[in-house]
Coordinates of C-alpha atoms in Angstrom, one line a residue:
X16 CA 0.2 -10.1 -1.5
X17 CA 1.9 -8.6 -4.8
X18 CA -1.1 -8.3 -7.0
X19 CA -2.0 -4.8 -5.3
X20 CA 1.6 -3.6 -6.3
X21 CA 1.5 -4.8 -9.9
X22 CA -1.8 -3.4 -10.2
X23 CA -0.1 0.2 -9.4
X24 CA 3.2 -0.7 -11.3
X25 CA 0.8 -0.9 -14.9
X26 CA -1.6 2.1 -13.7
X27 CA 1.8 4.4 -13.5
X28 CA 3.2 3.0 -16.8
X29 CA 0.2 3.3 -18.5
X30 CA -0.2 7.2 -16.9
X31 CA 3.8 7.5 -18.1
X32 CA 2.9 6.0 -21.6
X33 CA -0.3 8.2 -22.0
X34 CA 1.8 11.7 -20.6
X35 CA 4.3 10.6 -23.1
X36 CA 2.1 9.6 -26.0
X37 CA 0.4 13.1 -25.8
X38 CA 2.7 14.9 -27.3
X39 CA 2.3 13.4 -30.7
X40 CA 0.2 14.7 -33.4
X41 CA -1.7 13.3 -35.9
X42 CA 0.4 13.4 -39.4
X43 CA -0.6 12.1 -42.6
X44 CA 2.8 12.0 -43.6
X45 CA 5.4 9.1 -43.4
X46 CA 7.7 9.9 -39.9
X47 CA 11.4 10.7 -40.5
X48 CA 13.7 7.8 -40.4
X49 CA 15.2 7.4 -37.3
X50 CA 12.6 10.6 -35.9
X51 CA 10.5 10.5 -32.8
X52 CA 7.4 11.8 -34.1
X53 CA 5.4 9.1 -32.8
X54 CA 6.2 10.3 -29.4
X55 CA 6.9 14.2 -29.7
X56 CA 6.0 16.5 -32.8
X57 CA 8.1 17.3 -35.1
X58 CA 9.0 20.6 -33.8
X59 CA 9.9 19.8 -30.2
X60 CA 13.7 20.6 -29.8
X61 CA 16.4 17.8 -28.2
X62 CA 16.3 19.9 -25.0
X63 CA 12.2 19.9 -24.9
X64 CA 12.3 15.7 -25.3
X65 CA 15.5 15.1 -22.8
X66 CA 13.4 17.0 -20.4
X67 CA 10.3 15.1 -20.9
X68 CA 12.3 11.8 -20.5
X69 CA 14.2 12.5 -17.9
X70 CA 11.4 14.3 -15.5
X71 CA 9.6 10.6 -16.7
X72 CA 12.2 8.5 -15.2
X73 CA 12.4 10.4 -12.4
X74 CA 8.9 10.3 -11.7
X75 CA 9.1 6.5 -12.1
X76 CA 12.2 6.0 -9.8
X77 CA 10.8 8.1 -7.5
X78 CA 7.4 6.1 -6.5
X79 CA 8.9 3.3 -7.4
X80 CA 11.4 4.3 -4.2
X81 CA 8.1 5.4 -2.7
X82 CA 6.0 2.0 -2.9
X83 CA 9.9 0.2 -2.1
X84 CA 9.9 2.0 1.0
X85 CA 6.0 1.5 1.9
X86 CA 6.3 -2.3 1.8
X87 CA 9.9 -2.3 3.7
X88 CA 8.1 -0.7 6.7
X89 CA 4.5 -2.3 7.0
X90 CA 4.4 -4.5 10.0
X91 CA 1.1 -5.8 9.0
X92 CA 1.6 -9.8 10.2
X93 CA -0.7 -12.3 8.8
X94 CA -2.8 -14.0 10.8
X95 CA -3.6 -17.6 11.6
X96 CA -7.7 -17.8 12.7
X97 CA -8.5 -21.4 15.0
X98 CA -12.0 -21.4 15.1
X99 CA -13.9 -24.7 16.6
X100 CA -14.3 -27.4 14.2
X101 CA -17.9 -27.2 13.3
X102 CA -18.5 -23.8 14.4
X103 CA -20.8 -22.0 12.0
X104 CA -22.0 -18.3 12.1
X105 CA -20.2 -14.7 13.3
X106 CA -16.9 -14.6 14.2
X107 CA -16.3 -11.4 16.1
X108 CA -12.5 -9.8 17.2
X109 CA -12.3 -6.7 19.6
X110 CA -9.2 -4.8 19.9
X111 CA -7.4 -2.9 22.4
X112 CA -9.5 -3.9 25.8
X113 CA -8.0 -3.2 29.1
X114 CA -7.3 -6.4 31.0
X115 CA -7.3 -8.4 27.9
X116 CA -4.2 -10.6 26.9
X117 CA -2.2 -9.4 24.0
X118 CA -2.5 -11.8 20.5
X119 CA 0.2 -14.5 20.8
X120 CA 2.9 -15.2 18.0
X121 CA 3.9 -18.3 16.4
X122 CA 6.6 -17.5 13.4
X123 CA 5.5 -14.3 12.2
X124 CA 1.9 -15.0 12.7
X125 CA -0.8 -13.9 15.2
X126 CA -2.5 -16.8 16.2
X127 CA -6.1 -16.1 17.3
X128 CA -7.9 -18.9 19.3
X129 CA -12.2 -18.2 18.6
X130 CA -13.7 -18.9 21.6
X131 CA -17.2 -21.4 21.1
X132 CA -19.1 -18.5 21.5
X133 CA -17.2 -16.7 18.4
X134 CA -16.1 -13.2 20.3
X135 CA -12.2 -12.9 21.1
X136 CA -11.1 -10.0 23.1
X137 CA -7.7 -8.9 22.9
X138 CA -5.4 -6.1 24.0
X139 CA -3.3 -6.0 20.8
X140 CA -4.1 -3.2 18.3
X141 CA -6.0 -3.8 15.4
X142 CA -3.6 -4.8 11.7
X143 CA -4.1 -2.3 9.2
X144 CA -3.0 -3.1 5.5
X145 CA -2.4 -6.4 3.4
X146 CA -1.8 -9.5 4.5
X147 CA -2.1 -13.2 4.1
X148 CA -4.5 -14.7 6.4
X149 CA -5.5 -18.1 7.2
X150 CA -8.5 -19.9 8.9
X151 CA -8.7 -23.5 10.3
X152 CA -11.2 -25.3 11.9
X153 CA -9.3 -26.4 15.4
X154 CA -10.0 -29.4 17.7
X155 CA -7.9 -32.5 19.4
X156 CA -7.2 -34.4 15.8
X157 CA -5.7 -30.7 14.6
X158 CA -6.7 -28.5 12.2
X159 CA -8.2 -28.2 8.6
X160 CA -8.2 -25.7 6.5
X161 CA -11.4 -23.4 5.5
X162 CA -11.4 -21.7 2.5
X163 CA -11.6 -17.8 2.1
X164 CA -12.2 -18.2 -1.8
X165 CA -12.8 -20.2 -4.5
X166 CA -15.8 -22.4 -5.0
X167 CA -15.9 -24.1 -1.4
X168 CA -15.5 -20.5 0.0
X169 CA -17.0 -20.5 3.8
X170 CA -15.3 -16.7 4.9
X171 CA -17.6 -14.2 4.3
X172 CA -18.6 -10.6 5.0
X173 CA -15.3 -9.7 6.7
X174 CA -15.7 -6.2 8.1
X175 CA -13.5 -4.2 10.5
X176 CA -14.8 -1.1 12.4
X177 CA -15.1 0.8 15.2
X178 CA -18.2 1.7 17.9
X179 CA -18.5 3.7 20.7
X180 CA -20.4 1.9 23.7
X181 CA -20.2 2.1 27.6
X182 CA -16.7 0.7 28.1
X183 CA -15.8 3.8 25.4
X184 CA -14.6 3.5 21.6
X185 CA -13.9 0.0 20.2
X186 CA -12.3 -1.6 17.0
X187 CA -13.4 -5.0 15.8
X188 CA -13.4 -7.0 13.2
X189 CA -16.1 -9.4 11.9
X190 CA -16.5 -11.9 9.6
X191 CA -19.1 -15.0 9.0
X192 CA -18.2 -18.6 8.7
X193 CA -20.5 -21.2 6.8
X194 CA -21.9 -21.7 3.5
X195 CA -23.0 -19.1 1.3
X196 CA -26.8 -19.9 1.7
X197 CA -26.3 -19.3 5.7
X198 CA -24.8 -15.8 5.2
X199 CA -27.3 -14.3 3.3
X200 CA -29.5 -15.5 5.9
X201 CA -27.7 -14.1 8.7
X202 CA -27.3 -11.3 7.1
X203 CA -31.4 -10.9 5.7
X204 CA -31.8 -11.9 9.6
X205 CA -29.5 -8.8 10.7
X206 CA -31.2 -6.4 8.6
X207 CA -34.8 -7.3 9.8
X208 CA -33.8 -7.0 13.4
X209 CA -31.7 -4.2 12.4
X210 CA -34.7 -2.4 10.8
X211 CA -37.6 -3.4 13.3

């Protein structure tokens, strides 16, 4: 997923553009031709406006090296849900449990198999960061696509956290599958039990 990494690309031009931009004053007069006054005043020296630029592009280089090197190391893998065709409701994963088997692979994807009763235990660590994942109604004709966005959206509510029960700490991840109308009913159905 780029779009996070384009979204900090502009925020650090436009903080670049703005640290450079403040330099300028207001003048009522026409600039000098061939002048920089619409970046620095008049009265900054050559040595005042190389240093500017070049602590600018090193800034740049630098967490553009920084956010180079952060997406060269993630081994966040996308993740490929099969959940029973027709299944509607929570969809619940929990994460390192003793005895469980680890996530298997298929490509560069985890493939996670929902049980009919919607919990999957597994004794692979929990993915932190961005990724691309996918969800797919499975049964013996194969599998269909369900869509996480857009106007036919049936993901909803996905959550990851962490409790603390009798078999000690444990990281899951949640999310609802159906229509909009049946997760704000689950979820007006969790708060009243929640609350009562």
């Amino acid at each position: 997923m780029k779009l996070p990494y384009v979204a900090i690309a502009l925020l650090i031009f436009a903080t670049a553009y703005s640290a450079i931009v403040s330099f300028r004053q207001p003048s009522f007069r026409q600039p000098k031709p061939g002048g920089l006054s619409w970046i620095f005043p008049e009265s900054a020296s050559r040595a005042v406006r190389f240093s500017v630029g070049a602590l600018t592009l090193a800034l740049l280089a630098g967490l553009g090296l920084l956010l180079g090197m952060g997406t060269g190391n993630s081994t966040h893998r996308s993740s490929r849900f099969l959940i029973p065709d027709g299944y509607t409701g929570w969809i619940r994963i929990e994460f390192e449990v003793q005895g469980a088997p680890p996530l298997p692979m298929e490509g560069s994807q985890y493939v996670l198999r929902i049980p009919s009763d919607g919990l999957l235990r597994t004794s692979s660590a929990e993915q932190y960061g961005w990724a691309n994942d996918s969800y797919y109604y499975n049964s013996a004709q194969g599998v269909r696509p369900l869509l996480d966005s857009g106007p036919a959206v049936l993901i909803w509510g996905k959550i990851n956290g962490e409790e603390s029960g009798a078999s000690g700490r444990r990281k899951y991840e949640e999310f609802f599958v159906g229509t909009e109308q049946q997760f704000r009913d689950q979820v007006k159905e969790k708060s009243k039990s929640g609350s009562g």
